[in-house]
Tab-separated table of C-alpha atoms and ligand atoms in Angstrom:
chain	number	residue	atom	x	y	z
K	479	MET	CA	7.210	26.209	40.334
K	480	VAL	CA	6.583	22.496	40.564
K	481	ALA	CA	3.306	22.937	38.740
K	482	ILE	CA	5.144	24.547	35.830
K	483	ILE	CA	8.055	22.116	35.632
K	484	LEU	CA	6.008	18.939	35.854
K	485	PRO	CA	3.825	19.461	32.790
K	486	SER	CA	6.768	20.493	30.651
K	487	PHE	CA	8.750	17.493	31.866
K	488	ALA	CA	5.763	15.298	31.116
K	489	ALA	CA	5.390	16.873	27.696
K	490	ARG	CA	9.042	16.242	26.895
K	491	LEU	CA	8.699	12.671	28.053
K	492	VAL	CA	5.677	12.206	25.813
K	493	ILE	CA	7.557	13.696	22.858
K	494	LEU	CA	10.538	11.459	23.585
K	495	LEU	CA	8.320	8.375	23.865
K	496	LEU	CA	6.486	9.283	20.665
K	497	PHE	CA	9.820	9.661	18.941
K	498	LEU	CA	11.086	6.302	20.205
K	499	PHE	CA	7.818	4.587	19.389
K	500	ASN	CA	7.725	6.104	15.938
K	501	GLY	CA	11.379	5.333	15.313
K	502	PHE	CA	11.176	1.702	16.280
K	503	HIS	CA	7.669	0.504	15.615
K	504	LEU	CA	6.621	2.508	12.626
K	505	GLY	CA	9.808	2.137	10.661
K	506	TYR	CA	11.108	5.673	10.942
K	507	GLY	CA	12.977	6.454	7.739
K	508	LEU	CA	11.294	3.896	5.460
K	509	SER	CA	9.773	5.204	2.234
K	510	SER	CA	8.334	3.899	-1.037
K	511	ASP	CA	10.876	5.784	-3.144
K	512	TYR	CA	13.927	4.907	-1.036
K	513	TYR	CA	15.825	3.402	-4.000
K	514	SER	CA	14.287	5.565	-6.732
K	515	LYS	CA	17.657	7.160	-7.519
K	516	THR	CA	20.050	4.366	-6.504
K	517	CYS	CA	18.296	1.286	-7.904
K	518	PRO	CA	15.051	2.191	-9.659
K	519	ASN	CA	14.275	-1.181	-11.280
K	520	PHE	CA	15.129	-3.656	-8.572
K	521	GLU	CA	11.544	-4.473	-7.582
K	522	GLU	CA	10.903	-6.012	-10.972
K	523	VAL	CA	14.019	-8.159	-10.567
K	524	VAL	CA	12.768	-9.472	-7.207
K	525	THR	CA	9.297	-10.136	-8.622
K	526	ASN	CA	10.810	-12.101	-11.507
K	527	ALA	CA	12.880	-14.235	-9.130
K	528	VAL	CA	9.750	-15.045	-7.082
K	529	LYS	CA	7.727	-15.804	-10.223
K	530	LYS	CA	10.388	-18.126	-11.573
K	531	ALA	CA	10.704	-20.044	-8.290
K	532	MET	CA	6.916	-20.334	-7.961
K	533	GLY	CA	6.741	-21.821	-11.431
K	534	ASN	CA	8.953	-24.689	-10.285
K	535	ASP	CA	7.636	-25.114	-6.746
K	536	GLN	CA	4.202	-24.009	-5.572
K	537	THR	CA	5.213	-24.105	-1.900
K	538	VAL	CA	7.465	-21.058	-2.418
K	539	PRO	CA	4.942	-18.231	-1.704
K	540	ALA	CA	3.923	-19.655	1.687
K	541	ALA	CA	7.570	-20.116	2.605
K	542	LEU	CA	8.439	-16.499	1.741
K	543	LEU	CA	5.509	-15.088	3.706
K	544	ARG	CA	6.316	-17.185	6.777
K	545	MET	CA	10.027	-16.286	6.475
K	546	HIS	CA	9.258	-12.559	6.500
K	547	PHE	CA	6.982	-12.887	9.538
K	548	HIS	CA	9.650	-14.867	11.348
K	549	ASP	CA	12.286	-12.255	10.412
K	550	CYS	CA	10.193	-9.308	11.621
K	551	PHE	CA	9.240	-10.865	14.956
K	552	ILE	CA	12.888	-11.397	15.921
K	553	ARG	CA	15.036	-8.222	16.164
K	554	GLY	CA	12.783	-6.457	13.629
K	555	CYS	CA	12.820	-7.075	9.872
K	556	ASP	CA	16.601	-7.105	9.549
K	557	GLY	CA	17.247	-10.253	7.529
K	558	SER	CA	18.429	-12.088	10.665
K	559	VAL	CA	16.430	-15.142	9.566
K	560	LEU	CA	18.603	-15.386	6.441
K	561	LEU	CA	21.981	-15.652	8.179
K	562	ARG	CA	23.604	-19.060	8.387
K	563	SER	CA	25.248	-20.545	11.466
K	564	SER	CA	28.966	-19.916	11.777
K	565	GLY	CA	31.733	-21.389	13.943
K	566	ASN	CA	30.508	-20.727	17.463
K	567	ASN	CA	27.077	-19.258	16.636
K	568	THR	CA	23.873	-21.193	15.909
K	569	ALA	CA	21.647	-18.956	13.759
K	570	GLU	CA	17.841	-18.530	13.895
K	571	LYS	CA	17.354	-20.740	10.857
K	572	ASP	CA	18.888	-23.660	12.766
K	573	GLY	CA	16.666	-23.028	15.802
K	574	PRO	CA	13.737	-25.277	16.832
K	575	PRO	CA	10.742	-24.062	14.727
K	576	ASN	CA	12.862	-24.076	11.547
K	577	ILE	CA	10.829	-27.033	10.298
K	578	SER	CA	8.566	-24.412	8.721
K	579	LEU	CA	11.338	-22.497	6.945
K	580	HIS	CA	12.462	-23.246	3.414
K	581	ALA	CA	13.094	-21.646	0.005
K	582	PHE	CA	15.961	-19.450	1.226
K	583	TYR	CA	17.460	-19.936	-2.220
K	584	VAL	CA	14.787	-17.653	-3.703
K	585	ILE	CA	16.098	-14.715	-1.659
K	586	ASP	CA	19.689	-15.605	-2.571
K	587	HIS	CA	18.821	-15.701	-6.283
K	588	ALA	CA	16.953	-12.401	-6.066
K	589	LYS	CA	19.868	-10.830	-4.177
K	590	SER	CA	22.441	-11.961	-6.784
K	591	ALA	CA	20.318	-10.502	-9.578
K	592	VAL	CA	19.869	-7.218	-7.675
K	593	GLU	CA	23.615	-7.045	-6.911
K	594	LYS	CA	24.339	-7.247	-10.651
K	595	LEU	CA	22.006	-4.320	-11.226
K	596	CYS	CA	23.242	-2.078	-8.377
K	597	PRO	CA	25.990	-3.530	-6.183
K	598	GLY	CA	25.856	-2.975	-2.424
K	599	VAL	CA	22.704	-0.864	-2.441
K	600	VAL	CA	19.610	-2.928	-1.595
K	601	SER	CA	19.358	-4.694	1.775
K	602	CYS	CA	18.407	-8.354	2.161
K	603	ALA	CA	15.670	-7.300	4.589
K	604	ASP	CA	14.057	-5.155	1.867
K	605	ILE	CA	14.350	-7.973	-0.682
K	606	LEU	CA	12.592	-10.344	1.737
K	607	ALA	CA	9.832	-7.789	2.470
K	608	LEU	CA	9.210	-7.391	-1.268
K	609	ALA	CA	9.344	-11.115	-1.937
K	610	ALA	CA	6.684	-11.642	0.775
K	611	ARG	CA	4.469	-8.997	-0.863
K	612	ASP	CA	4.963	-10.669	-4.261
K	613	ALA	CA	4.181	-14.066	-2.734
K	614	VAL	CA	0.797	-12.716	-1.635
K	615	SER	CA	-0.104	-10.849	-4.815
K	616	LEU	CA	1.080	-13.626	-7.155
K	617	SER	CA	-1.167	-16.030	-5.208
K	618	GLY	CA	-4.247	-13.946	-5.998
K	619	GLY	CA	-4.055	-11.677	-2.957
K	620	PRO	CA	-3.720	-7.897	-2.729
K	621	ARG	CA	-0.724	-5.929	-3.992
K	622	TRP	CA	0.634	-2.905	-2.149
K	623	GLU	CA	3.542	-0.469	-2.155
K	624	VAL	CA	6.215	-1.685	0.291
K	625	PRO	CA	8.053	1.018	2.273
K	626	LYS	CA	11.806	0.425	1.894
K	627	GLY	CA	15.085	1.400	3.519
K	628	ARG	CA	15.525	-1.428	6.041
K	629	LYS	CA	19.063	-2.270	7.053
K	630	ASP	CA	20.409	-5.768	7.621
K	631	GLY	CA	21.383	-6.889	11.104
K	632	ARG	CA	24.563	-8.627	12.201
K	633	ILE	CA	23.086	-10.933	14.836
K	634	SER	CA	21.099	-14.146	14.454
K	635	LYS	CA	20.692	-16.511	17.379
K	636	ALA	CA	18.778	-19.778	17.485
K	637	ILE	CA	17.731	-19.120	21.081
K	638	ASP	CA	15.806	-15.986	19.991
K	639	THR	CA	13.257	-18.091	18.111
K	640	ARG	CA	11.645	-18.589	21.540
K	641	GLN	CA	10.245	-15.101	21.000
K	642	LEU	CA	7.986	-16.354	18.195
K	643	PRO	CA	4.370	-17.021	19.154
K	644	ALA	CA	3.700	-20.770	19.494
K	645	PRO	CA	0.776	-22.593	17.847
K	646	THR	CA	-0.362	-23.614	21.357
K	647	PHE	CA	-0.792	-19.963	22.462
K	648	ASN	CA	-4.115	-18.790	23.881
K	649	PHE	CA	-5.613	-15.416	23.056
K	650	SER	CA	-3.947	-13.438	25.843
K	651	GLN	CA	-0.533	-14.805	24.915
K	652	LEU	CA	-1.091	-13.931	21.244
K	653	LYS	CA	-2.336	-10.475	22.112
K	654	GLN	CA	0.724	-9.860	24.262
K	655	SER	CA	3.167	-11.142	21.645
K	656	PHE	CA	1.661	-8.824	19.021
K	657	SER	CA	1.216	-5.765	21.241
K	658	GLN	CA	4.881	-5.973	22.279
K	659	ARG	CA	5.571	-5.231	18.626
K	660	GLY	CA	3.044	-2.423	18.332
K	661	LEU	CA	0.470	-4.658	16.629
K	662	SER	CA	-3.226	-4.492	17.539
K	663	ILE	CA	-5.934	-7.148	17.831
K	664	GLN	CA	-7.027	-6.262	14.304
K	665	ASP	CA	-3.444	-6.779	13.105
K	666	LEU	CA	-3.321	-10.132	14.901
K	667	VAL	CA	-6.530	-11.351	13.295
K	668	ALA	CA	-5.620	-10.037	9.833
K	669	LEU	CA	-2.068	-11.406	9.890
K	670	SER	CA	-3.275	-14.799	11.094
K	671	GLY	CA	-4.976	-14.846	7.685
K	672	GLY	CA	-1.482	-15.582	6.327
K	673	HIS	CA	-2.541	-19.127	7.220
K	674	THR	CA	-4.537	-19.147	4.010
K	675	LEU	CA	-1.280	-20.242	2.334
K	676	GLY	CA	0.839	-23.313	2.850
K	677	PHE	CA	1.284	-26.385	4.922
K	678	SER	CA	1.846	-27.460	8.525
K	679	HIS	CA	3.598	-30.491	9.947
K	680	CYS	CA	1.728	-32.759	12.378
K	681	SER	CA	3.849	-31.598	15.321
K	682	SER	CA	2.308	-28.109	15.174
K	683	PHE	CA	-1.247	-29.321	15.910
K	684	GLN	CA	-0.555	-32.686	17.598
K	685	ASN	CA	-1.667	-31.220	20.956
K	686	ARG	CA	-5.243	-30.840	19.660
K	687	ILE	CA	-5.800	-34.298	18.149
K	688	HIS	CA	-4.258	-36.670	20.727
K	689	ASN	CA	-4.371	-36.472	24.554
K	690	PHE	CA	-5.820	-32.958	24.419
K	691	ASN	CA	-6.675	-32.965	28.138
K	692	THR	CA	-7.853	-35.346	30.862
K	693	LEU	CA	-11.439	-35.260	29.584
K	694	ASN	CA	-11.011	-35.142	25.825
K	695	ASP	CA	-8.648	-36.917	23.458
K	696	VAL	CA	-9.501	-34.332	20.794
K	697	ASP	CA	-9.985	-30.582	21.259
K	698	PRO	CA	-13.809	-30.283	21.487
K	699	SER	CA	-13.722	-26.957	19.648
K	700	MET	CA	-12.637	-28.833	16.514
K	701	ASN	CA	-15.113	-30.080	13.954
K	702	PRO	CA	-15.137	-33.899	14.587
K	703	THR	CA	-14.932	-34.881	10.907
K	704	PHE	CA	-12.061	-32.471	10.382
K	705	ALA	CA	-10.308	-33.798	13.512
K	706	ASN	CA	-10.685	-37.392	12.308
K	707	ARG	CA	-9.133	-36.551	8.996
K	708	LEU	CA	-6.145	-35.007	10.780
K	709	ARG	CA	-5.852	-38.021	13.116
K	710	ASN	CA	-5.625	-40.301	10.090
K	711	VAL	CA	-2.810	-38.292	8.571
K	712	CYS	CA	-1.108	-37.763	11.927
K	713	PRO	CA	-1.447	-40.855	14.142
K	714	LEU	CA	-0.156	-40.651	17.725
K	715	HIS	CA	3.110	-42.360	16.879
K	716	ASN	CA	3.576	-40.744	13.517
K	717	LYS	CA	6.472	-42.238	11.519
K	718	VAL	CA	6.008	-40.365	8.243
K	719	LYS	CA	8.628	-37.638	8.212
K	720	ASN	CA	6.826	-34.847	6.399
K	721	ALA	CA	3.245	-35.719	7.270
K	722	GLY	CA	0.849	-32.870	7.916
K	723	SER	CA	-1.969	-30.832	6.475
K	724	THR	CA	-2.494	-27.832	4.232
K	725	MET	CA	-3.380	-24.691	6.188
K	726	ASP	CA	-6.781	-24.379	4.489
K	727	SER	CA	-8.580	-26.107	1.603
K	728	THR	CA	-7.025	-23.735	-0.971
K	729	PRO	CA	-3.346	-23.629	0.114
K	730	THR	CA	-1.957	-21.903	-2.995
K	731	LEU	CA	-4.670	-19.227	-3.146
K	732	PHE	CA	-4.500	-16.132	-0.998
K	733	ASP	CA	-8.189	-15.836	-0.094
K	734	ASN	CA	-10.451	-15.666	2.991
K	735	THR	CA	-11.164	-19.413	3.184
K	736	TYR	CA	-9.045	-19.594	6.357
K	737	TYR	CA	-11.630	-17.466	8.225
K	738	LYS	CA	-14.592	-19.404	6.833
K	739	MET	CA	-13.023	-22.661	7.970
K	740	ALA	CA	-12.095	-21.204	11.382
K	741	LEU	CA	-15.774	-20.423	12.003
K	742	GLN	CA	-16.565	-24.092	11.282
K	743	GLY	CA	-13.966	-25.434	13.735
K	744	GLN	CA	-11.629	-26.269	10.874
K	745	SER	CA	-8.445	-24.419	11.683
K	746	LEU	CA	-5.221	-26.243	12.516
K	747	PHE	CA	-3.690	-24.518	15.523
K	748	SER	CA	-4.905	-23.684	19.004
K	749	SER	CA	-3.702	-20.161	18.154
K	750	ASP	CA	-6.102	-19.998	15.183
K	751	GLN	CA	-8.998	-21.312	17.243
K	752	ALA	CA	-8.114	-18.857	20.039
K	753	LEU	CA	-9.182	-15.934	17.833
K	754	LEU	CA	-12.767	-17.048	18.449
K	755	THR	CA	-12.409	-16.824	22.237
K	756	ASP	CA	-12.236	-13.023	22.284
K	757	HIS	CA	-15.308	-10.968	21.432
K	758	LYS	CA	-13.521	-8.337	19.350
K	759	ALA	CA	-11.293	-10.830	17.527
K	760	LYS	CA	-14.219	-13.134	16.771
K	761	ASN	CA	-16.159	-10.272	15.194
K	762	LEU	CA	-13.180	-9.575	12.965
K	763	VAL	CA	-12.978	-13.250	11.945
K	764	ILE	CA	-16.658	-13.045	10.979
K	765	LYS	CA	-16.087	-9.792	9.074
K	766	PHE	CA	-13.116	-11.235	7.137
K	767	ALA	CA	-14.998	-14.484	6.414
K	768	ASN	CA	-17.804	-12.420	4.901
K	769	SER	CA	-15.702	-10.038	2.846
K	770	HIS	CA	-12.361	-10.663	1.226
K	771	ASP	CA	-12.099	-6.913	0.546
K	772	GLU	CA	-12.237	-6.175	4.288
K	773	PHE	CA	-9.654	-8.914	4.853
K	774	TYR	CA	-7.321	-7.599	2.147
K	775	GLN	CA	-7.500	-4.031	3.445
K	776	ALA	CA	-6.760	-5.054	7.022
K	777	PHE	CA	-4.045	-7.479	5.912
K	778	VAL	CA	-2.200	-4.826	3.874
K	779	LYS	CA	-2.379	-2.327	6.731
K	780	ALA	CA	-1.056	-4.902	9.194
K	781	MET	CA	1.687	-6.155	6.849
K	782	ILE	CA	2.997	-2.614	6.379
K	783	LYS	CA	3.049	-2.198	10.165
K	784	MET	CA	4.732	-5.548	10.808
K	785	SER	CA	7.220	-5.148	7.999
K	786	SER	CA	8.259	-1.703	9.234
K	787	LEU	CA	9.701	-3.060	12.471
K	788	ASN	CA	13.409	-2.665	11.893
K	789	GLY	CA	16.719	-3.031	13.617
K	790	GLY	CA	19.673	-3.463	11.242
K	791	GLN	CA	22.884	-1.549	10.506
K	792	GLU	CA	24.287	-2.519	7.116
K	793	VAL	CA	23.503	-3.588	3.553
K	794	ARG	CA	24.746	-7.155	3.450
K	795	LEU	CA	26.473	-8.254	0.253
K	796	ASP	CA	25.560	-11.919	0.745
K	797	CYS	CA	22.288	-12.528	2.614
K	798	LYS	CA	23.759	-15.587	4.370
K	799	VAL	CA	26.732	-13.833	6.035
K	800	VAL	CA	27.396	-10.479	7.697
K	801	ASN	CA	29.763	-8.103	5.893
V	2089	HEM	C1	-0.376	-15.563	15.223
V	2089	HEM	C2	0.703	-16.238	15.526
V	2089	HEM	C3	1.243	-17.310	14.624
V	2089	HEM	C4	1.514	-18.579	14.979
V	2089	HEM	C5	1.361	-19.184	16.366
V	2089	HEM	C6	1.971	-19.267	13.798
V	2089	HEM	C7	2.372	-20.591	13.762
V	2089	HEM	C8	2.650	-21.296	12.616
V	2089	HEM	C9	3.026	-22.687	12.571
V	2089	HEM	C10	3.214	-23.571	13.780
V	2089	HEM	C11	3.152	-23.039	11.274
V	2089	HEM	C12	3.440	-24.414	10.702
V	2089	HEM	C13	4.852	-24.828	10.874
V	2089	HEM	C14	5.021	-26.243	10.395
V	2089	HEM	O1	4.614	-27.152	11.127
V	2089	HEM	O2	5.548	-26.447	9.305
V	2089	HEM	C15	2.875	-21.868	10.492
V	2089	HEM	C16	2.890	-21.826	9.129
V	2089	HEM	C17	2.710	-20.683	8.396
V	2089	HEM	N1	2.522	-19.421	8.888
V	2089	HEM	FE1	2.139	-18.925	10.789
V	2089	HEM	N2	1.955	-18.403	12.746
V	2089	HEM	C18	1.533	-17.190	13.198
V	2089	HEM	C19	1.436	-16.036	12.464
V	2089	HEM	C20	1.732	-15.943	11.135
V	2089	HEM	C21	1.827	-14.706	10.405
V	2089	HEM	C22	1.705	-13.326	11.008
V	2089	HEM	C23	2.086	-15.042	9.110
V	2089	HEM	C24	2.275	-14.131	7.933
V	2089	HEM	C25	1.550	-13.054	7.738
V	2089	HEM	C26	2.135	-16.478	9.040
V	2089	HEM	C27	2.306	-17.200	7.881
V	2089	HEM	C28	2.435	-18.569	7.836
V	2089	HEM	C29	2.518	-19.310	6.589
V	2089	HEM	C30	2.407	-18.754	5.184
V	2089	HEM	C31	2.693	-20.653	6.945
V	2089	HEM	C32	2.879	-21.840	5.995
V	2089	HEM	C33	4.359	-22.028	5.754
V	2089	HEM	C34	4.690	-23.024	4.661
V	2089	HEM	O3	3.801	-23.650	4.077
V	2089	HEM	O4	5.874	-23.156	4.362
V	2089	HEM	N3	1.928	-16.989	10.288
V	2089	HEM	N4	2.578	-20.815	11.333
V	2090	NAG	C1	33.707	-16.881	18.162
V	2090	NAG	O1	34.975	-17.434	18.344
V	2090	NAG	C2	36.037	-16.540	17.980
V	2090	NAG	C3	37.363	-17.263	18.124
V	2090	NAG	O2	37.215	-18.585	18.466
V	2090	NAG	C4	35.984	-15.295	18.851
V	2090	NAG	O3	36.985	-14.390	18.471
V	2090	NAG	C5	34.629	-14.644	18.702
V	2090	NAG	O4	34.526	-13.548	19.584
V	2090	NAG	C6	33.525	-15.621	18.992
V	2090	NAG	N1	32.274	-14.994	18.669
V	2090	NAG	C7	31.253	-15.025	19.496
V	2090	NAG	C8	30.028	-14.341	19.009
V	2090	NAG	O5	31.269	-15.580	20.576
V	2091	NAG	C1	17.077	-26.649	10.654
V	2091	NAG	O1	18.055	-26.896	11.649
V	2091	NAG	C2	18.823	-28.074	11.429
V	2091	NAG	C3	19.788	-28.229	12.595
V	2091	NAG	O2	19.252	-27.827	13.787
V	2091	NAG	C4	19.582	-27.976	10.114
V	2091	NAG	O3	20.273	-29.187	9.867
V	2091	NAG	C5	18.613	-27.681	8.981
V	2091	NAG	O4	19.317	-27.439	7.791
V	2091	NAG	C6	17.759	-26.449	9.305
V	2091	NAG	N1	16.771	-26.216	8.252
V	2091	NAG	C7	16.761	-25.100	7.517
V	2091	NAG	C8	15.662	-24.987	6.533
V	2091	NAG	O5	17.570	-24.199	7.647
V	2092	NAG	C1	-3.170	-18.383	28.723
V	2092	NAG	O1	-1.998	-19.109	28.949
V	2092	NAG	C2	-1.223	-18.617	30.033
V	2092	NAG	C3	0.089	-19.401	30.058
V	2092	NAG	O2	-0.133	-20.783	30.009
V	2092	NAG	C4	-2.009	-18.736	31.321
V	2092	NAG	O3	-1.260	-18.223	32.398
V	2092	NAG	C5	-3.301	-17.965	31.187
V	2092	NAG	O4	-4.108	-18.157	32.319
V	2092	NAG	C6	-4.066	-18.424	29.949
V	2092	NAG	N1	-5.197	-17.519	29.747
V	2092	NAG	C7	-6.421	-17.951	29.539
V	2092	NAG	C8	-7.464	-16.919	29.369
V	2092	NAG	O5	-6.683	-19.144	29.489
């Protein structure tokens, strides 16, 4: 009796877990043709808004990619990063690591244009996911079909930004942060390649270039010439408000330079360097440094996984406030 009940109970549990896992992590319900009947041409409208903003400000693509990552890692990709603080609630965007967030206006412009086309249909979370894809492809990176059908969430709390991985994380902390969201070591290494775009403030890598530990002032895993350059831009008592460094030597090009520089001790964060401390991750860094095709393929796969984490309930009319 017991022998018969147990396996079937176990089987049901497995089916239930598969269902839950599928539903949450793999974006159950998302599809490429989600708006094909209700708003067939909206993708073009989003792409045009991104193009226009990029033409005026070349820091826009990096900002959109970082914004989408930040959105997806907190409560799933539900546009929570876009909400503004209200009365008694401090929103994510006013939380501590918000120094890296900007260009929210691009999403607001895209949303207004989409609302004119088909009012109340397309979620802010989907617009952000598409804008991040456009940011990559318009910077010379790969282009892919984005699964759609995300809903916008109603909660955004500054305190939740603690759930984002920190630039001081070691490999096991990074691995844990990603695996909690159903993302593998390959996803971690490929998505870290997002650091081929954009800029970082001194505060994000200060730990590596001053008072690193009791023995070394500078992280010994850093290339000394590279470290000196960063120390010049970011002195110990830095007074320049927006001082910092580009993420790699080609900050507006989506390419594999980030991996090439990482192998030479020329990455900014401890979290970038940490990818070389794990055998499997290091081999992937080498693979992506040697082939931008391998990088692009892995990046697209990982982006689709990350951007399918979801959690919302509604289609917001204004991306800054809940309905
Ligand atoms: C692996 C864990 C990650 C950590 C610890 C991390 C940390 C950071 C930090 C500290 C900054 C600089 C903030 C500043 O000082 O302004 C930054 C910038 C950036 N990150 Fe990451 N990040 C991670 C993963 C990702 C992922 C998955 C993506 C996207 C696929 C991404 C895309 C970016 C971009 C594009 C920038 C530049 C932003 C700009 O120029 O406006 N990061 N990241
Ligand atoms: C915010 O304050 C209002 C009234 O002051 C209250 O009704 C509401 O429940 C509060 N919201 C939260 C999230 O605490
Ligand atoms: C970051 O948060 C501060 C307050 O904590 C706020 O004044 C600022 O506007 C925020 N930056 C962005 C880009 O939202
Ligand atoms: C990574 O950091 C955590 C937290 O500081 C620490 O407990 C752990 O021992 C570190 N792991 C390695 C391999 O250094």
